[in-house]
Amino acid sequence: MIDDICSNPVIVWLSLFIFIHLITMDPLTRMRNKFSMGRRSSVDPVRIQMDESSFLNTADKRNKSGIPKFVNSTTRKRRSSSCDRQAWRPAKNQGANNLAGLLFTPQHAVTPRVSLSARAAKDCISQLSCKGKPGRKDQRNISDKSVQLALCRHVCSYLNNVGLDADIFTGGKAPAGPIDPLNMKNIDKNAFINLFNFLFKEIGGKGRIEVNSSNYTEKILFTAKKLSYPGIINKSHLQTPNYPQSWPYIIAFLAWMVDLALAEKFYENVINDDSNVLSIFLNFHLASYSAFNRKEIAGPPPQEDIDNLQKLFCEMHGVPEELMQRLRNSRDKIKSQLEAELANEKELEDGQHNKKQQIRQLSKEIEEFTERIKTVRMKTESLSKEREDVSRGKEVLLAKLCELREEKSKLAMACSQQKMSKTEWDTLASKKRELVEDIRMISEVSSNIKKTLDETDLKITSKKNKLNKQWMEFVNKTIPIQPYNVTIQHLLDQIESFNPLNSDAIQCFKDIEDALQHGLTEIIANVSHLNNQARCLQDEQHEWSLKRKELQKEAELLEKNFEERKNKLVIMKEDFIMKMDELNRIKVEIEAETKMINEQPMRDNKEVLEELKAMKIKKTEDLVKFKKESEDYFKMMMEEATAFYNTNHEKIESFKKEVQVLLESKC
């Protein structure tokens, strides 16, 4: 903060002069001279005095103007020094008098124009401020209970420090004691007047004004206005100070007066405590100014001198360096916040400007939209009229359409009696015969396929029976051991004729033993071989059973597919019959139409003839289309039937070959 003060010598000199002038000036005069004294006359200004008679009789004591007063019935009065708008309006009636446009000094006080909505707050301090000067706003949130309590404690602390007792609130009826917030809460009108007189004397208004219960509202409001009170205070607050709706404003006003008293005492204490405060700053600025005049420095004072001044100031008041650094940091922070707020304010102004432009654009769009709505309404009215005209034309067309339908029904009845030509009938009959022949061929193919399937089933069953018979014969042949019957009998004969006394008995015994051993080994080998053959046959039988099941499934699928194809063919046959019936009906209609055309002369109704020709062309086109569809349908049926026959025929042939191979392998 000191760096900014000392940066420019001219500003430093001006600030020093103002500082000395304010200190030497009377405090009440200092606060009063900051504001204008209201509206003054151009000839002799009204001087406001601080005695009791100066509040209500100011207008009566105002000196009259030296300009003579002319009375002209055709010219309105003019005011020269009034800021009223009526003083600068041109005269509505310019008469022959030369003084018609002359401005006159007002002879009476101008009554301020107050709207009906603002009459309840006409005594508010915010409305009593001077014109052209923005009033300061009170930054305290008076509606907050914590703020009210803090202000109340602040006032009580000051009153207790100056030695004021609580009997000021009771008029001496209660014993003296310290003032607490409860006393301030129960303040009445007399106590408030006593506190105001006491605090007004503390801020330097000694003997200047004395407020009593008869004139306190006007005098307090006038004093608050001249001292530029930033808050709100009006007559209703002063008349009922202890009411809940008035007490916050009363305590805020008293706290503001306490702050003024503390500021006044601070200036007095600073001057009385140390007389070197002014000499230090004065010597510094004199040295800087003389150095600037001698051209020793071109700009602000050197940083060393500023640092020395700061050190002397801190040593004199006992301010530590850390506190100064914190103050500098807080100053920089406040500056940055101020710059940020200014930037935000600029952004808000830009945004407001943009919003105004958008609002103008929207207003233009709304106007255009209203114009469009008007045009649309006009168009809708014209369309409604056109709709009525169209509805009338529609009724006329419907009547004509009914007539045409009646004529058409008559023509249809006439055409139904007309016969088809012989060539057309022959072509239709030939197509019918071809379709019948195709259906017959398809039915024959399906019957042949069924016969082949039945024959294959019979052959499979016969082959199966033959295989079972061969298997039984093979088992009967292989189980008895026929070749060993003779050898066993020979051995039995040898054993019966065996004589141990014979010299060849041992040799005979060995031969018998060898023969038995050889026969036993052969029997074991034959039994194992037969067991192996039995296992192989069982495996083959299992494979045949699996194949038989697969063949049965395939046969069932073939039968199912055959039934589906058969059903499709039946459906196709029915469709064909329906198409033939439709073809016959079309033929009958065409014959009737041609007959009607041949019987009725062309000169009777040309439109009817053209319509009949168009109907005939349409019927012929439908006939050709139906013919083409029937041919395509027949081709598709034949292709499906041949494909079905080929696939099933190949499967049956492959099955026959497999069965034959198996039979040959078994045989």
XYZ file of C-alpha atoms in Angstrom:
667
model
C 0.000 0.000 0.000
C 2.827 2.429 0.877
C 4.561 1.523 -2.418
C 1.519 2.695 -4.363
C 1.283 5.929 -2.366
C 4.929 6.768 -2.909
C 5.045 5.900 -6.607
C 4.105 9.391 -7.907
C 5.327 12.664 -6.274
C 2.354 14.748 -7.421
C -0.135 12.292 -5.974
C 1.932 12.159 -2.785
C 1.813 15.941 -2.372
C -1.905 16.081 -2.975
C -2.581 13.258 -0.519
C -0.373 14.952 2.100
C -2.237 18.235 1.707
C -5.615 16.533 2.016
C -4.437 14.538 5.032
C -3.223 17.640 6.907
C -6.389 19.538 6.006
C -8.621 16.745 7.280
C -6.718 16.409 10.536
C -6.810 20.119 11.306
C -10.482 20.450 10.328
C -13.383 20.068 12.745
C -14.786 16.484 12.380
C -18.411 17.521 11.885
C -17.431 20.134 9.322
C -15.222 17.572 7.584
C -18.067 15.094 7.212
C -20.601 17.775 6.292
C -18.496 19.446 3.576
C -18.253 16.199 1.611
C -21.804 16.661 0.372
C -23.784 19.433 -1.273
C -26.266 21.391 0.820
C -29.221 20.757 -1.450
C -30.778 22.985 -4.112
C -29.501 26.596 -4.033
C -30.874 29.766 -5.598
C -29.096 31.426 -8.496
C -29.159 34.851 -6.779
C -28.463 34.146 -3.103
C -27.922 30.566 -1.881
C -29.785 29.402 1.201
C -27.442 28.780 4.131
C -28.535 25.874 6.307
C -27.893 26.392 10.025
C -27.642 23.650 12.673
C -29.945 25.276 15.215
C -33.483 24.155 15.925
C -35.141 26.783 13.750
C -33.151 25.869 10.650
C -34.969 22.636 9.884
C -38.508 23.824 9.233
C -38.186 27.570 8.387
C -35.600 27.400 5.635
C -38.032 28.278 2.854
C -39.429 31.273 4.780
C -35.965 32.766 5.422
C -34.835 32.466 1.797
C -34.125 35.867 0.227
C -36.181 36.923 -2.728
C -34.752 37.373 -6.174
C -33.966 40.828 -7.501
C -35.643 40.119 -10.821
C -39.121 41.694 -10.941
C -42.025 39.326 -11.123
C -44.311 39.750 -14.132
C -47.716 38.210 -14.144
C -48.911 37.135 -17.558
C -51.982 35.031 -17.946
C -50.842 33.714 -21.315
C -47.385 32.599 -20.206
C -46.415 29.918 -17.725
C -43.887 30.596 -14.974
C -40.274 29.504 -15.491
C -37.651 28.460 -12.975
C -34.014 29.239 -13.700
C -32.068 27.262 -11.119
C -34.424 24.372 -10.616
C -33.445 20.979 -11.965
C -37.106 20.300 -12.579
C -38.042 19.238 -16.079
C -40.803 21.862 -16.260
C -38.247 24.725 -16.065
C -36.729 23.786 -19.444
C -39.842 23.059 -21.460
C -40.677 25.574 -24.203
C -43.697 27.781 -23.645
C -46.869 26.371 -25.079
C -48.351 29.835 -25.790
C -45.887 32.422 -27.151
C -47.748 35.691 -26.686
C -46.856 39.230 -27.691
C -45.019 39.849 -24.436
C -41.212 39.949 -24.816
C -40.779 38.242 -21.451
C -42.637 35.106 -22.554
C -39.484 32.963 -22.701
C -37.668 34.505 -19.694
C -36.561 32.151 -16.902
C -37.485 33.101 -13.343
C -35.945 32.146 -10.029
C -38.264 29.894 -7.959
C -39.960 31.724 -5.104
C -41.063 28.581 -3.250
C -39.584 25.149 -2.628
C -40.259 22.639 -5.374
C -42.277 19.691 -4.158
C -40.595 16.489 -5.283
C -42.713 14.318 -7.524
C -43.276 11.011 -5.781
C -45.247 8.167 -7.273
C -48.075 6.625 -5.323
C -46.143 3.387 -5.005
C -43.179 5.230 -3.352
C -45.074 7.463 -0.886
C -44.728 4.930 1.921
C -40.918 5.210 1.730
C -40.580 8.926 0.937
C -38.597 9.553 4.125
C -36.079 6.791 3.382
C -32.449 7.896 3.310
C -31.895 6.164 -0.031
C -34.402 8.587 -1.641
C -33.004 11.689 0.112
C -29.553 11.461 -1.480
C -28.412 14.207 -3.814
C -29.078 13.899 -7.504
C -26.143 13.006 -9.699
C -24.223 11.278 -6.881
C -24.494 7.501 -6.468
C -25.284 6.656 -2.839
C -23.169 4.151 -0.987
C -24.755 0.841 -0.182
C -24.683 -0.770 3.219
C -22.697 -4.008 2.915
C -24.024 -5.435 6.190
C -26.710 -8.103 6.059
C -29.045 -6.631 8.664
C -31.620 -9.408 8.267
C -29.095 -11.961 9.568
C -29.506 -12.703 13.303
C -25.759 -13.188 13.803
C -25.031 -9.768 12.265
C -27.647 -8.158 14.518
C -26.098 -9.762 17.604
C -22.585 -8.671 16.586
C -23.737 -5.061 16.053
C -25.544 -5.071 19.398
C -22.442 -6.325 21.222
C -20.316 -3.729 19.434
C -22.571 -0.888 20.647
C -22.738 -2.292 24.198
C -18.947 -2.648 24.354
C -18.392 0.956 23.303
C -20.977 2.327 25.724
C -19.499 0.330 28.608
C -15.954 1.482 27.713
C -16.940 5.168 27.768
C -18.572 4.666 31.180
C -22.233 4.868 30.268
C -24.624 3.083 32.676
C -27.764 1.116 31.987
C -29.949 3.754 33.663
C -29.946 5.646 30.365
C -32.517 3.087 29.157
C -34.764 3.530 32.228
C -34.389 7.269 32.878
C -32.711 6.767 36.265
C -35.432 4.520 37.630
C -33.200 1.422 37.790
C -29.829 0.971 39.506
C -26.702 1.706 37.477
C -24.821 -1.180 35.873
C -23.172 -2.420 32.666
C -25.161 -2.368 29.435
C -25.994 -5.772 27.939
C -27.692 -6.806 24.659
C -30.994 -7.297 26.513
C -31.113 -3.577 27.298
C -30.499 -2.807 23.635
C -33.227 -5.232 22.647
C -35.768 -3.440 24.891
C -34.809 0.078 23.789
C -37.659 2.607 23.645
C -38.053 6.022 22.037
C -36.608 8.072 24.929
C -33.623 5.762 25.353
C -32.917 5.965 21.625
C -33.057 9.799 21.729
C -30.636 9.844 24.683
C -28.225 7.472 22.895
C -28.362 9.552 19.707
C -27.589 12.785 21.602
C -24.700 11.104 23.397
C -23.171 9.578 20.245
C -23.676 12.797 18.256
C -21.666 14.664 20.882
C -18.978 11.945 20.677
C -18.494 12.507 16.938
C -18.025 16.272 17.347
C -21.529 17.701 17.402
C -21.185 19.323 20.829
C -23.759 22.044 21.376
C -24.768 21.987 17.714
C -28.033 20.118 17.939
C -30.309 18.844 20.667
C -32.923 16.236 19.771
C -36.098 15.852 21.822
C -39.263 13.774 21.505
C -41.084 16.405 19.453
C -38.624 16.867 16.601
C -36.345 13.847 16.722
C -37.585 12.132 13.543
C -36.898 15.077 11.212
C -33.610 16.029 12.841
C -32.231 12.482 12.942
C -33.170 11.888 9.314
C -31.611 15.210 8.297
C -28.422 14.431 10.235
C -28.185 10.940 8.740
C -28.578 12.409 5.267
C -25.865 15.012 5.768
C -23.503 12.452 7.268
C -24.215 10.160 4.266
C -25.545 7.189 6.187
C -25.292 4.223 3.740
C -28.084 2.184 5.299
C -31.860 2.514 5.497
C -33.675 4.486 8.213
C -37.109 6.103 8.045
C -39.778 7.581 10.285
C -41.508 4.292 11.039
C -38.234 2.845 12.342
C -37.605 5.890 14.554
C -41.139 5.990 15.955
C -41.106 2.292 16.978
C -37.470 1.419 17.722
C -38.209 -1.691 19.819
C -40.496 -3.342 17.269
C -39.076 -6.483 15.588
C -39.363 -4.929 12.122
C -37.601 -1.694 13.218
C -34.978 -2.851 15.735
C -32.429 -4.222 13.143
C -32.320 -0.853 11.364
C -32.033 1.053 14.687
C -29.130 -1.080 15.953
C -27.383 -0.782 12.560
C -27.709 3.041 12.715
C -26.323 3.151 16.284
C -23.421 0.854 15.343
C -22.583 3.170 12.434
C -22.480 6.166 14.809
C -20.237 4.163 17.165
C -17.864 3.531 14.230
C -17.767 7.294 13.531
C -16.952 7.996 17.176
C -14.159 5.398 17.172
C -12.701 6.884 13.981
C -12.743 10.378 15.517
C -10.937 9.141 18.618
C -8.384 7.306 16.472
C -7.386 10.524 14.654
C -7.123 12.395 17.944
C -5.036 9.632 19.537
C -2.688 9.419 16.574
C -1.993 13.152 16.629
C -1.696 13.334 20.413
C 0.396 10.178 20.886
C 3.246 10.900 18.509
C 4.015 14.161 16.784
C 6.659 12.542 14.577
C 4.070 10.788 12.373
C 3.600 13.841 10.186
C 7.231 14.893 10.251
C 8.437 11.521 8.928
C 6.129 11.599 5.908
C 6.656 15.320 5.389
C 10.444 15.020 5.400
C 10.289 12.063 3.008
C 8.033 13.863 0.529
C 10.008 17.101 0.774
C 13.243 15.246 0.054
C 11.657 13.388 -2.855
C 10.157 16.580 -4.286
C 13.424 18.504 -4.010
C 15.308 15.640 -5.664
C 12.715 15.611 -8.431
C 13.127 19.355 -8.959
C 16.923 19.013 -9.007
C 16.442 16.284 -11.644
C 18.218 13.772 -9.457
C 15.295 11.393 -9.964
C 13.107 11.280 -13.063
C 10.235 9.197 -11.790
C 9.146 7.797 -8.459
C 11.432 7.935 -5.395
C 14.194 5.320 -5.083
C 13.265 1.998 -3.624
C 15.839 2.442 -0.826
C 14.120 5.595 0.443
C 10.761 3.856 0.287
C 12.154 0.893 2.235
C 13.653 3.212 4.865
C 10.307 5.007 5.225
C 8.556 1.699 5.658
C 11.075 0.624 8.313
C 10.672 3.886 10.245
C 6.900 3.600 10.078
C 6.989 -0.017 11.247
C 9.453 0.772 14.072
C 7.370 3.734 15.222
C 4.152 1.735 15.432
C 5.731 -1.586 16.327
C 4.543 -3.332 13.167
C 6.544 -6.532 12.445
C 7.882 -7.299 9.002
C 5.762 -10.457 8.741
C 2.615 -8.409 9.243
C 3.685 -5.973 6.539
C 4.362 -8.872 4.183
C 0.953 -10.313 4.940
C -0.581 -6.906 4.299
C 1.216 -6.685 0.955
C 0.042 -10.182 0.058
C -3.510 -9.315 1.038
C -3.236 -6.104 -1.011
C -2.049 -8.077 -4.052
C -4.791 -10.597 -3.487
C -7.409 -7.852 -3.285
C -6.001 -6.301 -6.465
C -6.176 -9.623 -8.277
C -9.706 -10.164 -7.007
C -10.639 -6.663 -8.130
C -9.170 -7.290 -11.574
C -11.015 -10.595 -11.754
C -14.249 -8.883 -10.701
C -13.690 -6.180 -13.315
C -13.074 -8.852 -15.936
C -16.197 -10.677 -14.806
C -18.132 -7.418 -14.919
C -16.879 -6.826 -18.439
C -17.874 -10.350 -19.404
C -21.282 -9.779 -17.850
C -21.648 -6.539 -19.799
C -20.657 -8.332 -22.987
C -23.094 -11.110 -22.165
C -25.793 -8.545 -21.434
C -25.058 -6.859 -24.749
C -25.266 -10.217 -26.510
C -28.518 -10.997 -24.712
C -29.934 -7.661 -25.807
C -28.947 -8.409 -29.376
C -30.526 -11.846 -29.065
C -33.687 -10.264 -27.649
C -33.782 -7.830 -30.571
C -33.278 -10.712 -32.969
C -36.025 -12.668 -31.233
C -38.342 -9.678 -31.411
C -37.668 -9.436 -35.146
C -38.299 -13.157 -35.525
C -41.521 -12.825 -33.529
C -42.663 -10.027 -35.812
C -41.812 -12.117 -38.854
C -43.622 -15.051 -37.293
C -46.718 -12.944 -36.691
C -46.610 -11.824 -40.323
C -46.318 -15.439 -41.375
C -49.264 -16.332 -39.167
C -51.319 -13.616 -40.842
C -50.389 -14.925 -44.293
C -51.168 -18.488 -43.192
C -54.556 -17.379 -41.910
C -55.293 -15.718 -45.232
C -54.185 -18.871 -47.049
C -56.349 -21.042 -44.791
C -59.353 -18.855 -45.521
C -58.697 -19.130 -49.256
C -58.184 -22.893 -48.913
C -61.437 -23.239 -47.001
C -63.212 -21.457 -49.834
C -61.497 -23.704 -52.375
C -62.468 -26.716 -50.285
C -66.108 -25.723 -50.435
C -65.831 -25.372 -54.216
C -64.122 -28.781 -54.441
C -66.829 -30.380 -52.296
C -69.468 -29.033 -54.667
C -67.529 -30.361 -57.681
C -67.130 -33.685 -55.885
C -70.876 -34.051 -55.521
C -71.285 -33.404 -59.256
C -68.599 -35.978 -60.105
C -70.190 -38.552 -57.795
C -73.481 -38.145 -59.614
C -71.698 -38.654 -62.941
C -69.870 -41.681 -61.514
C -73.167 -43.274 -60.489
C -74.445 -42.817 -63.997
C -71.275 -44.385 -65.450
C -71.583 -47.342 -63.063
C -75.115 -47.964 -64.213
C -73.950 -47.878 -67.832
C -71.082 -50.223 -66.975
C -73.434 -52.723 -65.338
C -75.577 -52.643 -68.445
C -72.505 -53.237 -70.634
C -71.388 -56.107 -68.402
C -74.777 -57.745 -68.749
C -74.518 -57.337 -72.502
C -70.964 -58.708 -72.612
C -71.900 -61.749 -70.516
C -74.105 -62.943 -73.351
C -71.364 -62.665 -75.988
C -69.585 -65.886 -77.124
C -65.883 -66.565 -77.698
C -64.476 -67.193 -81.184
C -63.706 -70.729 -82.380
C -59.932 -70.240 -82.641
C -59.715 -68.986 -79.062
C -61.846 -71.860 -77.862
C -59.623 -74.383 -79.725
C -56.451 -72.921 -78.169
C -57.967 -73.101 -74.704
C -59.105 -76.673 -75.270
C -55.651 -77.715 -76.502
C -54.022 -76.150 -73.440
C -56.493 -77.950 -71.242
C -55.709 -81.293 -72.905
C -51.977 -80.677 -72.481
C -52.419 -79.936 -68.794
C -54.561 -83.063 -68.320
C -51.920 -85.165 -70.091
C -49.189 -83.719 -67.906
C -51.149 -84.486 -64.763
C -51.722 -88.043 -65.985
C -48.016 -88.508 -66.625
C -47.199 -87.228 -63.142
C -49.704 -89.656 -61.609
C -48.218 -92.574 -63.634
C -44.700 -91.647 -62.529
C -45.816 -91.526 -58.913
C -47.537 -94.941 -59.250
C -44.404 -96.447 -60.821
C -42.292 -95.075 -57.982
C -44.644 -96.659 -55.480
C -44.506 -100.009 -57.270
C -40.710 -99.967 -57.331
C -40.657 -99.239 -53.630
C -43.021 -102.141 -52.931
C -40.911 -104.493 -55.051
C -37.745 -103.434 -53.234
C -39.436 -104.138 -49.897
C -40.430 -107.644 -51.081
C -36.939 -108.359 -52.348
C -35.420 -107.181 -49.076
C -37.689 -109.476 -47.063
C -36.949 -112.456 -49.346
C -33.218 -111.887 -49.119
C -33.515 -111.637 -45.384
C -35.336 -114.961 -45.189
C -32.749 -116.641 -47.408
C -29.937 -115.337 -45.230
C -31.620 -116.660 -42.101
C -32.098 -120.073 -43.738
C -28.480 -120.253 -44.873
C -27.340 -119.263 -41.429
C -29.306 -122.077 -39.823
C -27.963 -124.621 -42.308
C -24.429 -123.447 -41.718
C -24.828 -123.765 -37.964
C -26.265 -127.272 -38.256
C -23.393 -128.347 -40.477
C -20.574 -126.900 -38.393
C -21.597 -127.825 -34.838
C -21.429 -131.766 -35.130
C -17.839 -133.191 -35.259
C -18.312 -135.841 -37.942
C -14.680 -136.490 -39.017
C -13.600 -137.653 -35.568
C -16.192 -140.411 -35.045
C -14.073 -143.131 -36.766
C -10.889 -142.236 -34.903
C -12.604 -142.387 -31.569
C -14.083 -145.852 -32.340
C -10.703 -147.170 -33.423
C -9.187 -145.875 -30.210
C -11.904 -147.520 -28.165
C -11.239 -150.857 -29.870
C -7.546 -150.527 -29.174
C -8.181 -149.747 -25.512
C -10.406 -152.855 -25.112
C -7.840 -155.140 -26.808
C -4.993 -153.690 -24.787
C -2.978 -156.398 -22.953
C -0.301 -155.276 -20.568
C 1.528 -158.641 -20.858
C 2.107 -158.123 -24.511
C 5.603 -157.005 -25.490
C 4.200 -154.213 -27.612
C 1.851 -152.962 -24.884
C 3.932 -149.900 -24.055
C 4.140 -148.951 -27.684
C 0.401 -149.423 -28.086
C -0.230 -147.300 -24.999
C 1.930 -144.523 -26.404
C 0.111 -144.698 -29.731
C -3.275 -144.474 -28.003
C -2.082 -141.537 -25.891
C -0.712 -139.710 -28.948
C -3.904 -140.307 -30.905
C -6.025 -138.976 -28.025
C -3.777 -135.976 -27.584
C -3.883 -135.199 -31.288
C -7.669 -135.565 -31.428
C -8.060 -133.330 -28.367
C -5.940 -130.553 -29.886
C -7.901 -130.736 -33.136
C -11.188 -130.532 -31.249
C -9.993 -127.481 -29.269
C -8.824 -125.787 -32.480
C -12.142 -126.506 -34.202
C -14.093 -125.191 -31.223
C -12.093 -121.939 -31.136
C -12.496 -121.560 -34.903
C -16.238 -122.078 -34.588
C -16.426 -119.553 -31.777
C -14.624 -117.010 -33.935
C -16.975 -117.679 -36.814
C -19.952 -117.300 -34.474
C -18.639 -113.928 -33.290
C -18.101 -112.775 -36.871
C -21.600 -113.853 -37.793
C -23.023 -112.014 -34.798
C -21.180 -108.857 -35.838
C -22.411 -109.226 -39.381
C -25.934 -109.819 -38.103
C -25.698 -106.620 -36.008
C -24.451 -104.674 -39.009
C -27.284 -106.052 -41.120
C -29.814 -105.078 -38.479
C -28.409 -101.531 -38.412
C -28.485 -101.335 -42.189
C -32.005 -102.697 -42.180
C -33.082 -99.988 -39.738
C -31.416 -97.338 -41.872
C -33.121 -98.702 -44.955
C -36.439 -98.734 -43.130
C -35.935 -95.096 -42.140
C -35.022 -94.174 -45.696
C -38.056 -96.037 -46.952
C -40.257 -94.175 -44.463
C -38.751 -90.865 -45.555
C -39.299 -91.783 -49.185
C -42.869 -92.720 -48.433
C -43.377 -89.467 -46.534
C -41.855 -87.425 -49.355
C -43.976 -89.350 -51.799
C -47.122 -88.550 -49.817
C -46.128 -84.876 -49.671
C -45.518 -84.804 -53.391
C -48.786 -86.568 -53.929
C -50.622 -84.004 -51.799
C -48.885 -81.204 -53.677
C -49.930 -82.751 -56.950
C -53.502 -82.980 -55.703
C -53.395 -79.327 -54.676
C -51.867 -78.446 -58.030
C -54.620 -80.369 -59.722
C -57.270 -78.484 -57.778
C -55.549 -75.178 -58.609
C -55.435 -76.207 -62.218
C -59.138 -77.005 -62.159
C -59.822 -73.615 -60.555
C -57.692 -71.903 -63.182
C -59.564 -73.766 -65.890
C -62.874 -72.655 -64.397
C -61.609 -69.083 -64.269
C -60.399 -69.457 -67.838
C -63.830 -70.659 -68.901
C -65.438 -67.748 -67.063
C -63.085 -65.311 -68.783
C -63.888 -66.990 -72.060
C -67.602 -66.594 -71.436
C -67.145 -62.919 -70.497
C -65.069 -62.283 -73.617
C -67.673 -64.004 -75.781
C -70.397 -61.906 -74.183
C -68.422 -58.705 -74.682
C -67.609 -59.506 -78.311
C -71.233 -60.416 -78.936
C -72.365 -57.142 -77.435
C -69.809 -55.248 -79.480
C -70.901 -56.990 -82.664
C -74.584 -56.446 -82.004
C -74.464 -52.763 -80.941
C -73.481 -50.262 -83.616
C -70.423 -48.112 -83.028
C -72.252 -44.887 -83.685
C -74.495 -45.355 -80.621
C -71.903 -44.687 -77.964
C -68.248 -44.249 -78.859
C -67.179 -44.025 -75.210
C -68.810 -47.389 -74.464
C -67.030 -48.987 -77.414
C -63.678 -47.629 -76.293
C -64.305 -48.919 -72.779
C -65.248 -52.356 -74.146
C -62.135 -52.438 -76.293
C -60.034 -51.581 -73.280
C -61.778 -54.305 -71.278
C -61.161 -56.804 -74.082
C -57.491 -55.863 -74.254
C -57.256 -56.234 -70.497
C -58.954 -59.633 -70.561
C -56.660 -60.857 -73.343
C -53.651 -59.661 -71.370
C -54.953 -61.499 -68.310
C -55.470 -64.601 -70.443
C -51.943 -64.461 -71.854
C -50.570 -63.885 -68.369
C -52.550 -66.819 -66.998
C -51.371 -68.989 -69.859
C -47.764 -68.106 -69.187
C -48.194 -68.739 -65.472
C -49.803 -72.131 -66.124
C -46.951 -73.140 -68.455
C -44.354 -72.062 -65.912
C -46.246 -73.866 -63.202
C -46.435 -77.059 -65.244
C -42.729 -76.897 -66.056
C -41.928 -76.458 -62.406
C -44.087 -79.466 -61.471
C -42.434 -81.626 -64.118
C -38.964 -80.587 -63.003
C -39.784 -81.367 -59.387
C -41.313 -84.720 -60.327
C -38.348 -85.746 -62.488
C -35.897 -84.620 -59.785
C -37.819 -86.593 -57.182
C -37.921 -89.665 -59.438
C -34.218 -89.444 -60.274
C -33.124 -89.074 -56.651
C -35.332 -91.892 -55.436
C -34.420 -94.122 -58.413
C -30.712 -93.660 -57.714
C -31.222 -94.452 -54.038
C -33.197 -97.617 -54.869
C -30.607 -98.809 -57.402
C -27.772 -98.194 -54.939
C -29.704 -100.089 -52.275
C -30.265 -103.024 -54.647
C -26.567 -103.173 -55.476
C -25.585 -103.155 -51.802
C -28.017 -105.987 -51.022
C -26.747 -108.038 -53.946
C -23.120 -107.532 -52.886
C -23.912 -108.615 -49.352
C -25.735 -111.710 -50.521
C -22.885 -112.693 -52.799
C -20.361 -112.191 -50.017
C -22.379 -114.399 -47.666
C -22.873 -117.132 -50.198
